[in-house]
Structure formats: C-alpha cells, structure tokens
One Martini backbone bead per residue (centre of mass of N, CA, C, O) as a GRO file, in nm:
protein
   60
    1MET     BB    1  -0.604   0.423  -0.598
    2SER     BB    2  -0.892   0.437  -0.621
    3GLY     BB    3  -1.002   0.266  -0.910
    4ALA     BB    4  -0.741   0.217  -1.037
    5LYS     BB    5  -0.582   0.068  -1.357
    6THR     BB    6  -0.301   0.142  -1.377
    7ARG     BB    7   0.002   0.058  -1.467
    8ILE     BB    8   0.318   0.002  -1.248
    9ASP     BB    9   0.560  -0.123  -1.358
   10GLU     BB   10   0.850  -0.115  -1.175
   11LYS     BB   11   0.734   0.068  -0.944
   12ILE     BB   12   0.714   0.311  -0.702
   13THR     BB   13   0.479   0.371  -0.450
   14PHE     BB   14   0.260   0.618  -0.302
   15PHE     BB   15   0.119   0.631   0.028
   16GLN     BB   16  -0.128   0.738   0.221
   17ARG     BB   17  -0.281   0.755   0.481
   18GLY     BB   18  -0.594   0.578   0.574
   19THR     BB   19  -0.870   0.364   0.538
   20ASN     BB   20  -0.695   0.169   0.430
   21THR     BB   21  -0.521  -0.096   0.446
   22ILE     BB   22  -0.214  -0.219   0.414
   23ASN     BB   23  -0.299  -0.464   0.254
   24ASP     BB   24  -0.449  -0.308   0.033
   25LYS     BB   25  -0.206  -0.146  -0.069
   26ILE     BB   26  -0.028  -0.386  -0.144
   27LEU     BB   27  -0.229  -0.530  -0.338
   28GLN     BB   28  -0.268  -0.301  -0.537
   29ALA     BB   29   0.026  -0.280  -0.624
   30LYS     BB   30   0.072  -0.573  -0.708
   31ASN     BB   31  -0.168  -0.587  -0.924
   32ARG     BB   32  -0.008  -0.337  -1.088
   33GLY     BB   33   0.326  -0.405  -1.071
   34ALA     BB   34   0.483  -0.329  -0.837
   35ALA     BB   35   0.796  -0.310  -0.666
   36GLY     BB   36   0.676  -0.097  -0.447
   37ILE     BB   37   0.631   0.075  -0.124
   38ILE     BB   38   0.530   0.395   0.022
   39ILE     BB   39   0.440   0.507   0.347
   40TYR     BB   40   0.278   0.807   0.453
   41ASN     BB   41   0.242   1.075   0.681
   42ASN     BB   42  -0.033   1.327   0.652
   43VAL     BB   43  -0.044   1.347   0.971
   44ASP     BB   44  -0.054   1.401   1.281
   45GLY     BB   45   0.129   1.170   1.424
   46LEU     BB   46   0.105   0.855   1.454
   47MET     BB   47   0.126   0.543   1.262
   48PRO     BB   48  -0.100   0.295   1.283
   49PHE     BB   49   0.036  -0.032   1.202
   50TYR     BB   50   0.008  -0.358   1.027
   51LEU     BB   51   0.172  -0.608   0.891
   52ALA     BB   52  -0.004  -0.861   0.777
   53GLU     BB   53  -0.278  -0.878   0.892
   54GLY     BB   54  -0.384  -1.209   0.941
   55GLY     BB   55  -0.207  -1.339   0.698
   56LYS     BB   56  -0.307  -1.215   0.397
   57CYS     BB   57  -0.009  -1.102   0.333
   58LYS     BB   58   0.238  -1.169   0.084
   59PHE     BB   59   0.585  -1.069   0.095
   60THR     BB   60   0.938  -0.961  -0.028
   0.00000   0.00000   0.00000
C-alpha cells in the first residue's frame, strides 16, 4: 500500500510482512477506511512483530 491513496472503506486488507512496522500497516489501513487487516508471512520462518509497539497505535 505504499503511496496508495485509494479508499478501502469497510473492507479487510491483506498485508505481507515487510519493512514497514505493524503500526504503520494498521495506521495506513485505518486512514484509508479499512474495517480490519490481515498480515501474512510471505517468507520462510517466524514473523517477529509486536502490536502497538511503543503505545503509538490504538485500535479496537
């Protein structure tokens, strides 16, 4: 979704793991109107991530 401006109101978005933080992915989706997100692992191995790292992202 990097640089994308398309509205995705009331839709679930799919993100692959990458260089953006989980917070960035959540905020991008929220700012574009998403109802939720699913993050998937597109490479071998475990996907290390922390939700709302540093208390910067609030979601329900």
